[in-house]
Short mmCIF file of N, CA and C in Angstrom, two decimals:
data_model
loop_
_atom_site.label_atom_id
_atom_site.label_comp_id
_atom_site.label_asym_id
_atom_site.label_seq_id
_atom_site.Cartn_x
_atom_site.Cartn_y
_atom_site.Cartn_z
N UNK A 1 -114.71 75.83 -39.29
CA UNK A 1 -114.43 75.07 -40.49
C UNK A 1 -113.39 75.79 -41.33
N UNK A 2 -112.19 75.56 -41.37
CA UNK A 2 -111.33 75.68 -42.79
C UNK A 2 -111.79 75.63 -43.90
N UNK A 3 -111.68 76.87 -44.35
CA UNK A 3 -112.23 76.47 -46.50
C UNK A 3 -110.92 76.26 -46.90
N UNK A 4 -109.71 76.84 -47.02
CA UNK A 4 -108.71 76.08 -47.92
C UNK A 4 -108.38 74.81 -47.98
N UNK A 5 -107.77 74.51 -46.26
CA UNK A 5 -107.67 72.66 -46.76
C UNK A 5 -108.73 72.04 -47.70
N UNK A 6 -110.38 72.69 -47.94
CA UNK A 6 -111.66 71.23 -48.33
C UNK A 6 -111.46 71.81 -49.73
N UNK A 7 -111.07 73.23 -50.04
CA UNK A 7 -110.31 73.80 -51.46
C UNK A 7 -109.47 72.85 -52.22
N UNK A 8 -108.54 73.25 -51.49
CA UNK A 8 -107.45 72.42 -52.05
C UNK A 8 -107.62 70.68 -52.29
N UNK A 9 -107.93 69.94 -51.36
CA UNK A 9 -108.27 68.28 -51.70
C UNK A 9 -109.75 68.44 -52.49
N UNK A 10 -110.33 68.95 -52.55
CA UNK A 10 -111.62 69.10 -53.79
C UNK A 10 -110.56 69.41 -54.94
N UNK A 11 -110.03 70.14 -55.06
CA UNK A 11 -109.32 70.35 -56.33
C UNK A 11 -108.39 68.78 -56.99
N UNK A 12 -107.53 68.74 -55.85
CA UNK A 12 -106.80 67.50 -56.22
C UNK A 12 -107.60 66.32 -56.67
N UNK A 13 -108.87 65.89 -55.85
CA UNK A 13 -109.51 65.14 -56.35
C UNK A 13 -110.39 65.08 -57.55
N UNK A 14 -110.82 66.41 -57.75
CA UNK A 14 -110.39 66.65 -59.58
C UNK A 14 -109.97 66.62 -60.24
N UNK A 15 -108.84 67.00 -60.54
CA UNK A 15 -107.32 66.60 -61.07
C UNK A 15 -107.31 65.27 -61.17
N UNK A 16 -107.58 64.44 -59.92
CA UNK A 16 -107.41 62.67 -60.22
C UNK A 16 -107.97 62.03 -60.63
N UNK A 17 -109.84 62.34 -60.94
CA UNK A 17 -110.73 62.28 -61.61
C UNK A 17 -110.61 61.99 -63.13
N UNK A 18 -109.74 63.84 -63.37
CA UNK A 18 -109.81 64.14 -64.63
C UNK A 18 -108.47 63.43 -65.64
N UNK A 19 -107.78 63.05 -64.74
CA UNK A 19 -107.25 61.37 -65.66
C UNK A 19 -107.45 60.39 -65.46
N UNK A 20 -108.45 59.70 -65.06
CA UNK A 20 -108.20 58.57 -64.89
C UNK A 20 -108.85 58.21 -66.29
N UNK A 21 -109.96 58.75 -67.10
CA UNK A 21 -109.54 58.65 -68.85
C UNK A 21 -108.24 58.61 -69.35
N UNK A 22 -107.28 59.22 -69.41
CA UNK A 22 -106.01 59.31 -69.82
C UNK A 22 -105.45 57.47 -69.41
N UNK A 23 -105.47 57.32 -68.31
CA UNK A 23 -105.17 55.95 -67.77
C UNK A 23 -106.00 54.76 -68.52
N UNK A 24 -107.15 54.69 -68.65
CA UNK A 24 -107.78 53.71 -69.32
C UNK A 24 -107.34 53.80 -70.72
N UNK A 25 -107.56 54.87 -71.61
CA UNK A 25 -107.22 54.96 -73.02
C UNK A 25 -106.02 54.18 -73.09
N UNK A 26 -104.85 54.56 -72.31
CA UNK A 26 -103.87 53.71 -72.52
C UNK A 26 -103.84 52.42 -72.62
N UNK A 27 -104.51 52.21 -71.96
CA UNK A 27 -104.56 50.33 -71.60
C UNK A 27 -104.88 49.68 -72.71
N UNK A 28 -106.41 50.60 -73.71
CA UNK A 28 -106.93 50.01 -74.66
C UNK A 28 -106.14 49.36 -75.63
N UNK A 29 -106.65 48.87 -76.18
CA UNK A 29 -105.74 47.99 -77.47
C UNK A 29 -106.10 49.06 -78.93
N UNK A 30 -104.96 49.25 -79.01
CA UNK A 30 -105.55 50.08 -80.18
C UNK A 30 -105.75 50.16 -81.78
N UNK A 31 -106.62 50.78 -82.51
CA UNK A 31 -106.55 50.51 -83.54
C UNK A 31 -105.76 50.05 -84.42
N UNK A 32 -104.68 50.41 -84.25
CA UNK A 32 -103.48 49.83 -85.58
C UNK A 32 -103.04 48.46 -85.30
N UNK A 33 -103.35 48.10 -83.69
CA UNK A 33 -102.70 46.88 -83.50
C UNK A 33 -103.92 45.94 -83.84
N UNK A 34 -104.95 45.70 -84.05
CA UNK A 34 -105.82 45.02 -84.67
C UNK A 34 -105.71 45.24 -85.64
N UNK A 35 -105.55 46.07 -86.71
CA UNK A 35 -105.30 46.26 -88.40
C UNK A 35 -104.34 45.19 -88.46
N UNK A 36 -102.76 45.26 -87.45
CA UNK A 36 -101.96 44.46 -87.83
C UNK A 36 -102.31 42.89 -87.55
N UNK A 37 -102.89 42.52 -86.75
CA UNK A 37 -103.05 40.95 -86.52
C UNK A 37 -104.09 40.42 -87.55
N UNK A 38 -104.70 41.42 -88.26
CA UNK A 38 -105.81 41.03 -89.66
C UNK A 38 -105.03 41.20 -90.60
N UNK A 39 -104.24 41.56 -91.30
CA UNK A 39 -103.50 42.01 -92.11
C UNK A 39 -102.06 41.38 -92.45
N UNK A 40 -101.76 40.23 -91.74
CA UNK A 40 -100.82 39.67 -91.96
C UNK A 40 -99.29 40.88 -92.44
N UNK A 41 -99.32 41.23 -91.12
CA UNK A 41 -98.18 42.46 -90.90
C UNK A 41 -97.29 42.50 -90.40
N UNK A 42 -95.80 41.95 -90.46
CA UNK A 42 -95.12 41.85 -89.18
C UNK A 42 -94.85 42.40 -88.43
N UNK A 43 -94.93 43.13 -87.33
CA UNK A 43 -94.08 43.78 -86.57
C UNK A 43 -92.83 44.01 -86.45
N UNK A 44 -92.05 45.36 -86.58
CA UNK A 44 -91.04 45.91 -86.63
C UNK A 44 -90.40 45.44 -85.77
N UNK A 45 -89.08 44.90 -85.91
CA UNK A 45 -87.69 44.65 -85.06
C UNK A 45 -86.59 44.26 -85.90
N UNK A 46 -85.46 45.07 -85.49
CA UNK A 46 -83.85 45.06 -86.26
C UNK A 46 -84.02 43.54 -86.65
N UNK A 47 -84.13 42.71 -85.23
CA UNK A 47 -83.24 41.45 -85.53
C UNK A 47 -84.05 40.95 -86.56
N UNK A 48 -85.75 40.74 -86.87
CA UNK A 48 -86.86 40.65 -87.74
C UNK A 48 -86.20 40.92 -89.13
N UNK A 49 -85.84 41.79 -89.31
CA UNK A 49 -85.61 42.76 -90.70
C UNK A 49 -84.17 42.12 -91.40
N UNK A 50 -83.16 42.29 -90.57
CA UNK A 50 -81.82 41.49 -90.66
C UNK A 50 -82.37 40.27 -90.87
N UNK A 51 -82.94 39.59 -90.21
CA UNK A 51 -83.09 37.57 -90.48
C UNK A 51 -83.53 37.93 -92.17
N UNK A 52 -84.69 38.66 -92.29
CA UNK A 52 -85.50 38.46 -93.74
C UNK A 52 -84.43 38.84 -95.10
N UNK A 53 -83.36 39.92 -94.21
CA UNK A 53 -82.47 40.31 -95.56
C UNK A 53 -81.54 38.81 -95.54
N UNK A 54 -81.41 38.56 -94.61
CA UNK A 54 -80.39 37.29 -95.19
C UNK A 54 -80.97 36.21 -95.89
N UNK A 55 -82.50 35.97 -95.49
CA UNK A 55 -83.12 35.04 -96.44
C UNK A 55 -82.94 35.77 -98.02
N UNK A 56 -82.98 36.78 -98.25
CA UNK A 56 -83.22 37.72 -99.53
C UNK A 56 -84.48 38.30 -100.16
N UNK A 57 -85.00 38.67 -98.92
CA UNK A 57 -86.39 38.62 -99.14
C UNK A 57 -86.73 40.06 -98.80
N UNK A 58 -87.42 40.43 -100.03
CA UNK A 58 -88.15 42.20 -100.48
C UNK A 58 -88.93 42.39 -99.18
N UNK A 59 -88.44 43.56 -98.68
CA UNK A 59 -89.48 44.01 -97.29
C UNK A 59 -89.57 45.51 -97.64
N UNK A 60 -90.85 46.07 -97.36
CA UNK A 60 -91.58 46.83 -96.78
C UNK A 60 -91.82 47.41 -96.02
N UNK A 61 -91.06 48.37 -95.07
CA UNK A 61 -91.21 49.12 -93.93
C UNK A 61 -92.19 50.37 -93.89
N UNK A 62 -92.65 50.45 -93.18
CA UNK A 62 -93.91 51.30 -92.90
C UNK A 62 -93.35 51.52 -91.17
N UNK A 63 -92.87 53.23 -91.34
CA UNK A 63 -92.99 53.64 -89.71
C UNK A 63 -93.82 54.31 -89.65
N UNK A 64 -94.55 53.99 -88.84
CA UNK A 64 -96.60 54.83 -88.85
C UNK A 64 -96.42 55.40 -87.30
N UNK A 65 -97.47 55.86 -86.64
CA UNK A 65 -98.17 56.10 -85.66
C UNK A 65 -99.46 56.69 -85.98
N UNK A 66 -100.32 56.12 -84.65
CA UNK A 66 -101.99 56.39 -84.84
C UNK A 66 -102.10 58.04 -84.83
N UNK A 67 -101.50 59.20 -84.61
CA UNK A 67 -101.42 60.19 -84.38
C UNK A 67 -101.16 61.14 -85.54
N UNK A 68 -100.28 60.22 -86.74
CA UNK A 68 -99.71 60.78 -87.60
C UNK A 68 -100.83 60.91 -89.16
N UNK A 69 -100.99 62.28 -89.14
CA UNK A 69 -102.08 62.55 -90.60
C UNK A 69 -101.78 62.01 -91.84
N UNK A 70 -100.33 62.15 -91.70
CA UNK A 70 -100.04 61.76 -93.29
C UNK A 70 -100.03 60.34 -93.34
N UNK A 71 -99.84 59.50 -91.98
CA UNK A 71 -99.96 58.35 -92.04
C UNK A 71 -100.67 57.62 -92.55
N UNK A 72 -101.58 58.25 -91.65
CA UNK A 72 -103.69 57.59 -91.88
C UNK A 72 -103.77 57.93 -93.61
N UNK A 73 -103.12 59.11 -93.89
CA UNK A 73 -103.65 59.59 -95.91
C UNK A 73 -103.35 58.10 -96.31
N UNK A 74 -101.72 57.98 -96.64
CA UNK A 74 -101.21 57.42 -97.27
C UNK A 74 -101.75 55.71 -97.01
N UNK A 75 -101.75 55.49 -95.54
CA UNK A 75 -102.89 53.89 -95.43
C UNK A 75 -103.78 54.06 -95.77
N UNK A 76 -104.55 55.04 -95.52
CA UNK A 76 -106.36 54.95 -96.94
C UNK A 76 -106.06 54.73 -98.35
N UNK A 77 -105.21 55.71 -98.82
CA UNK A 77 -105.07 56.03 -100.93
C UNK A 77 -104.04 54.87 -101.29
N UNK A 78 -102.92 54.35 -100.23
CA UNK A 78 -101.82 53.53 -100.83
C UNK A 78 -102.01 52.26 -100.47
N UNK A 79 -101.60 51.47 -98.85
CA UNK A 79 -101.66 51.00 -98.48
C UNK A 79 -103.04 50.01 -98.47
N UNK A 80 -104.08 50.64 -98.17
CA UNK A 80 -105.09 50.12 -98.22
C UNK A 80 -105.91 49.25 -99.14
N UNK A 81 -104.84 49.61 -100.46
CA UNK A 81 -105.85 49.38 -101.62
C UNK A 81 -105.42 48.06 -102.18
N UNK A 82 -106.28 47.24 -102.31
CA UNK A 82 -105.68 46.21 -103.02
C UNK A 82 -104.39 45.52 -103.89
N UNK A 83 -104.22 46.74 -104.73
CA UNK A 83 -103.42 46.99 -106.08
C UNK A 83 -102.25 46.76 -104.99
N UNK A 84 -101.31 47.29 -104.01
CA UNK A 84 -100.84 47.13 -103.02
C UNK A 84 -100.25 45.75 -102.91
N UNK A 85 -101.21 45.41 -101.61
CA UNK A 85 -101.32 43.87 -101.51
C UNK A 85 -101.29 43.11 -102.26
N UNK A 86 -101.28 43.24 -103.56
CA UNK A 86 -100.65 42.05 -105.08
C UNK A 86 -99.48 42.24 -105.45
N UNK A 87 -99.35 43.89 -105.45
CA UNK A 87 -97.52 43.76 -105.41
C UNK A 87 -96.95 43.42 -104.53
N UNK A 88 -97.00 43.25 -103.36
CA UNK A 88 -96.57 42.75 -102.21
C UNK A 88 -96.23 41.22 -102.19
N UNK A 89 -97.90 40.74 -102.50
CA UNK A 89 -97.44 38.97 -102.62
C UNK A 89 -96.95 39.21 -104.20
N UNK A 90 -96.72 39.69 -105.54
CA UNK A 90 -96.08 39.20 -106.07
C UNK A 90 -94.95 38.99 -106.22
N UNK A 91 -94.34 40.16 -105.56
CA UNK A 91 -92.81 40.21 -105.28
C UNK A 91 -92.52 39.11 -104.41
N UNK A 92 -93.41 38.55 -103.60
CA UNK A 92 -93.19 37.98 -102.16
C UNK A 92 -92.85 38.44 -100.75
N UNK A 93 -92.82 40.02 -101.07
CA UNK A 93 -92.39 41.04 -100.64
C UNK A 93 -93.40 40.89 -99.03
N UNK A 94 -92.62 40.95 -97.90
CA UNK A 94 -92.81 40.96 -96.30
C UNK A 94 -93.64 42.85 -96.06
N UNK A 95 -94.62 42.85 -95.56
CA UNK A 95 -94.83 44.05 -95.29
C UNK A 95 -94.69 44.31 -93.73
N UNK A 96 -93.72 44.96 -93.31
CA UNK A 96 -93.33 45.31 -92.40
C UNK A 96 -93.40 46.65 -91.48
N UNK A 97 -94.37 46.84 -90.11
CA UNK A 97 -94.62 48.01 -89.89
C UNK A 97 -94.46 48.34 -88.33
N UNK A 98 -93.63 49.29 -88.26
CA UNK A 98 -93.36 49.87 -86.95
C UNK A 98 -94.07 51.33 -85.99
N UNK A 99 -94.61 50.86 -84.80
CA UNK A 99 -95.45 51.58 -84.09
C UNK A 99 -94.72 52.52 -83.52
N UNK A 100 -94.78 54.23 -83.98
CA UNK A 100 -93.98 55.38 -83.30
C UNK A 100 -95.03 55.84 -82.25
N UNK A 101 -96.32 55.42 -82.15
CA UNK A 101 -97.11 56.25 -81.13
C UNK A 101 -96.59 56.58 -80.07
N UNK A 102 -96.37 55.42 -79.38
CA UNK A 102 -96.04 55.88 -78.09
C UNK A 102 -94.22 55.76 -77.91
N UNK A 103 -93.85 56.33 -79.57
CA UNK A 103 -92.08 56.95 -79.39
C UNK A 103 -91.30 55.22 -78.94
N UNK A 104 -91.47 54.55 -79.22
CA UNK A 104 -90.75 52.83 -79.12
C UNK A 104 -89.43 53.31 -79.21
N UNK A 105 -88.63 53.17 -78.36
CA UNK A 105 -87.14 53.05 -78.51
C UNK A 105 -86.77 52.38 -80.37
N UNK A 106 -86.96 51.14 -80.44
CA UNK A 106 -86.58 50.90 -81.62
C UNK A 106 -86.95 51.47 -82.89
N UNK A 107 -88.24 51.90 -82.93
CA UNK A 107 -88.64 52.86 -84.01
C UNK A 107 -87.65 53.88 -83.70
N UNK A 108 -87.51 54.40 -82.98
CA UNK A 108 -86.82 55.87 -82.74
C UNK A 108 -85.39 55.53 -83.12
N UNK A 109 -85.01 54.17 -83.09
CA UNK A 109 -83.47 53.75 -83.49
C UNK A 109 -83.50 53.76 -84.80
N UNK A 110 -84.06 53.02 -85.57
CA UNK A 110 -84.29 53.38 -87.23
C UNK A 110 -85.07 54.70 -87.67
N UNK A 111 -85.64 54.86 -87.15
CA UNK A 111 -85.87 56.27 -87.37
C UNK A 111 -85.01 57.40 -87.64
N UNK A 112 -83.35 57.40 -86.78
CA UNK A 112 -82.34 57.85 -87.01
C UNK A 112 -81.32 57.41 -87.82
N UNK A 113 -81.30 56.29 -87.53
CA UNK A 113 -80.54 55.04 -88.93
C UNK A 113 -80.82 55.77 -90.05
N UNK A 114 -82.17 56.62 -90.69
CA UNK A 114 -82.02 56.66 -91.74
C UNK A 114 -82.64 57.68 -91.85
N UNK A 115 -82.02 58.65 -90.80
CA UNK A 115 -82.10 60.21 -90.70
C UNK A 115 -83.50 60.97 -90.88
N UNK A 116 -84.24 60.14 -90.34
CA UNK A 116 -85.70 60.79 -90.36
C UNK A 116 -86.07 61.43 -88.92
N UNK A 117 -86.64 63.15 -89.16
CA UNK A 117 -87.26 63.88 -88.16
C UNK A 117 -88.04 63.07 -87.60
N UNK A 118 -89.07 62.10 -88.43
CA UNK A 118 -90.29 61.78 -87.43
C UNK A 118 -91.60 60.43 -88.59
N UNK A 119 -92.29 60.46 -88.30
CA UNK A 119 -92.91 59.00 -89.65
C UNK A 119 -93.54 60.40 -90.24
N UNK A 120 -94.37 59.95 -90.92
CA UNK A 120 -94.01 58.69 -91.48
C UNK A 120 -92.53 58.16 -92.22
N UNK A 121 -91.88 57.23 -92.24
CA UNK A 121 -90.64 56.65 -93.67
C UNK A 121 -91.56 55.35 -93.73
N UNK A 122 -90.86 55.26 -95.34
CA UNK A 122 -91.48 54.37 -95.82
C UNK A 122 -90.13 54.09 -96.75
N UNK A 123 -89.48 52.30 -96.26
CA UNK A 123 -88.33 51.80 -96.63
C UNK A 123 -88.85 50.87 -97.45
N UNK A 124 -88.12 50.45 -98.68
CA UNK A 124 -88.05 49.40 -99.25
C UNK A 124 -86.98 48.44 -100.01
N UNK A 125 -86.59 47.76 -99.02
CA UNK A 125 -85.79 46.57 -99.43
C UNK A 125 -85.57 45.63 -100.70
N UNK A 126 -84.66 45.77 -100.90
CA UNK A 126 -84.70 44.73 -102.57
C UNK A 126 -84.00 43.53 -102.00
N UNK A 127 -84.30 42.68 -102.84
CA UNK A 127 -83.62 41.49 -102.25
C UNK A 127 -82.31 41.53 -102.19
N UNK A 128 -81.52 42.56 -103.25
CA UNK A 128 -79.98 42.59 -102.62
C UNK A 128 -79.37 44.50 -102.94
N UNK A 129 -78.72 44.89 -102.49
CA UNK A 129 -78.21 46.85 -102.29
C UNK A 129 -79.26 47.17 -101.85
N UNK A 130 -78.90 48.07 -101.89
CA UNK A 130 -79.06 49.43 -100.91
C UNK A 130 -80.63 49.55 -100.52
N UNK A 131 -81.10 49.80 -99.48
CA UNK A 131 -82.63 50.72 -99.29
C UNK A 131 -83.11 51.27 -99.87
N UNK A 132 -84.23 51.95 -100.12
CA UNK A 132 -84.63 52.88 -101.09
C UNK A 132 -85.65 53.50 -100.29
N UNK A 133 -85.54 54.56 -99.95
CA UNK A 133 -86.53 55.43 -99.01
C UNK A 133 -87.04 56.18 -99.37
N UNK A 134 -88.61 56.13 -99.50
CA UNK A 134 -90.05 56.14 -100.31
C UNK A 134 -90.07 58.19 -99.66
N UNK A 135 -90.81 58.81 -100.69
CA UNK A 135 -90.88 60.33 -99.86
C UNK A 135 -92.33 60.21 -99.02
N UNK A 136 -92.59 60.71 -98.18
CA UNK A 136 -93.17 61.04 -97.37
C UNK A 136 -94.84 60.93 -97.62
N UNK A 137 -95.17 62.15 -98.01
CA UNK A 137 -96.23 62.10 -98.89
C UNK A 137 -96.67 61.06 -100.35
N UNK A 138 -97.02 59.93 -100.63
CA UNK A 138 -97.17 59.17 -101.86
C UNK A 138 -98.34 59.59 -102.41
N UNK A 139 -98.27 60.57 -103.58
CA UNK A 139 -99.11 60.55 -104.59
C UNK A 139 -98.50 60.03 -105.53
N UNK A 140 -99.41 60.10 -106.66
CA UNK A 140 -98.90 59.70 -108.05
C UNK A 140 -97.58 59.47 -108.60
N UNK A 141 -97.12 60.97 -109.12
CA UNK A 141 -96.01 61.18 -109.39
C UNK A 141 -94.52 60.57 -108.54
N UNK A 142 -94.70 60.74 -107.11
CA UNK A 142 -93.44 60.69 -106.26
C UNK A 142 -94.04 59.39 -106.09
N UNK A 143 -95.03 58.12 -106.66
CA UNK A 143 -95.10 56.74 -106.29
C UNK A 143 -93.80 56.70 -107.07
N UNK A 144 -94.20 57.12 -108.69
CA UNK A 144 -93.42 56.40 -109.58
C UNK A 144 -92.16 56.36 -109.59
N UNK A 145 -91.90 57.20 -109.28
CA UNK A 145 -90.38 57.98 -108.81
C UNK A 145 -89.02 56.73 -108.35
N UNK A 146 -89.73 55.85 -107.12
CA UNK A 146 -88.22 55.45 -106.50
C UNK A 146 -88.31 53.95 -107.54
N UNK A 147 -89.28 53.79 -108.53
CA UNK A 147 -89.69 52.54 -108.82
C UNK A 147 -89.08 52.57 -110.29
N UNK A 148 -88.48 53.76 -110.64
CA UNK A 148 -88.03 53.64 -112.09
C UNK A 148 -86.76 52.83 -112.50
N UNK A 149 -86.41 52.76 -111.00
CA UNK A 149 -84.23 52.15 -111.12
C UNK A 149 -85.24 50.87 -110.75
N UNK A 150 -84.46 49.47 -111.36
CA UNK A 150 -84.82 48.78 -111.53
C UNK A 150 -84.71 48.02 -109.86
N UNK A 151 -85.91 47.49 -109.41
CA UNK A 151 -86.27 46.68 -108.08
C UNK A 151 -86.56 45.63 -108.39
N UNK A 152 -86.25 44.96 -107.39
CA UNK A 152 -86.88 43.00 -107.68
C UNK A 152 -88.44 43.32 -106.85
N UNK A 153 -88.89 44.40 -106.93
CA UNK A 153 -90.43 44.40 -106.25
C UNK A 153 -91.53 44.96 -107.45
N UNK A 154 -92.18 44.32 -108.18
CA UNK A 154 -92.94 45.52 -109.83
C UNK A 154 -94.50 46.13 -108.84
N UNK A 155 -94.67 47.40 -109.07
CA UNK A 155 -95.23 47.96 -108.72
C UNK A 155 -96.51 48.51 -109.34
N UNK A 156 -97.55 47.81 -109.25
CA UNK A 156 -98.64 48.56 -110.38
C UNK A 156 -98.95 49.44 -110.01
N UNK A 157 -100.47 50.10 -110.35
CA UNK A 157 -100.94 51.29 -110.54
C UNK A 157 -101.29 51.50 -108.88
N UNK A 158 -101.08 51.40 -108.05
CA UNK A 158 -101.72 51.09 -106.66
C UNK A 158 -102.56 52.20 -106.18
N UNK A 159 -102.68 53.15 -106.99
CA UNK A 159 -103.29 54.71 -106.09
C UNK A 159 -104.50 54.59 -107.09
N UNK A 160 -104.52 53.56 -107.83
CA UNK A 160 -106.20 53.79 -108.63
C UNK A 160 -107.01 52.64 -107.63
N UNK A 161 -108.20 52.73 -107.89
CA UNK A 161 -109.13 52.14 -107.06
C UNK A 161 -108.95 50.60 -107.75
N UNK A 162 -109.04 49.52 -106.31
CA UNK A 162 -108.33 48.41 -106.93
C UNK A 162 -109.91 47.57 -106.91
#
């Protein structure tokens, strides 16, 4: 009897074992993409974003991934909260959010468009000039910050409990 060859294919067949988790996880549907189909969220795409600026219409970009810490902060304390979602529909404002998990070519294209290492960015569109690109971290202070030059989007208190 040979022990290396039953070595070696015992091993490999461990190895093939020990992903085939890795393989299923993938498949799953994952959390953020059910947040988005409850949440009335559009999904990120150039041509998406371009159509809405020509209507003239306030958008909201959110580049997230399920991986990203500061992501998940800022969707619990900001995003999440009601106060949010009223400035949103009052402006009429589109909330718009793009999936970096698994590195999407097009995320990764705006992602450089507007010189960002990595998500989270957080863009916001006025109905007419320039972008305005939100800092990273949103507490308090740096909410108020990009909201002082005047936007066609009014922004309440959104980080207090709504």
């Amino acid at each position: 009897l040979q022990v290396a060859p039953v070595r070696r294919t015992l091993a490999i067949l461990l190895l093939l074992a020990s992903l085939a988790p890795l393989a299923m996880v993938h498949a799953l549907q994952r959390d953020a993409a059910i947040a988005t189909a409850k949440a009335n969220v559009v999904p990120y795409a150039a041509t998406t974003l371009a159509a809405l600026r020509a209507e003239g219409r306030v958008v909201f970009v959110d580049m997230t991934a399920d991986w990203c810490v500061t992501c998940k902060a800022n969707e619990k304390t900001v995003f999440g909260r009601d106060g949010f979602r009223r400035a949103l529909d009052a402006a009429g404002a589109v909330y718009m959010v793009g999936d970096y998990t698994d590195v999407d070519p097009a995320s990764t294209a705006y992602l450089q468009r507007h010189r960002a290492v990595g998500v989270p960015l957080y863009v916001v569109y006025p109905r007419q000039g320039d972008p305005v690109v939100l800092p990273t971290v949103l507490t308090r202070p740096r909410w108020n910050r990009p909201w002082r030059r005047p936007l066609p989007m009014p922004m309440p208190p959104i980080w207090t409990r709504a």
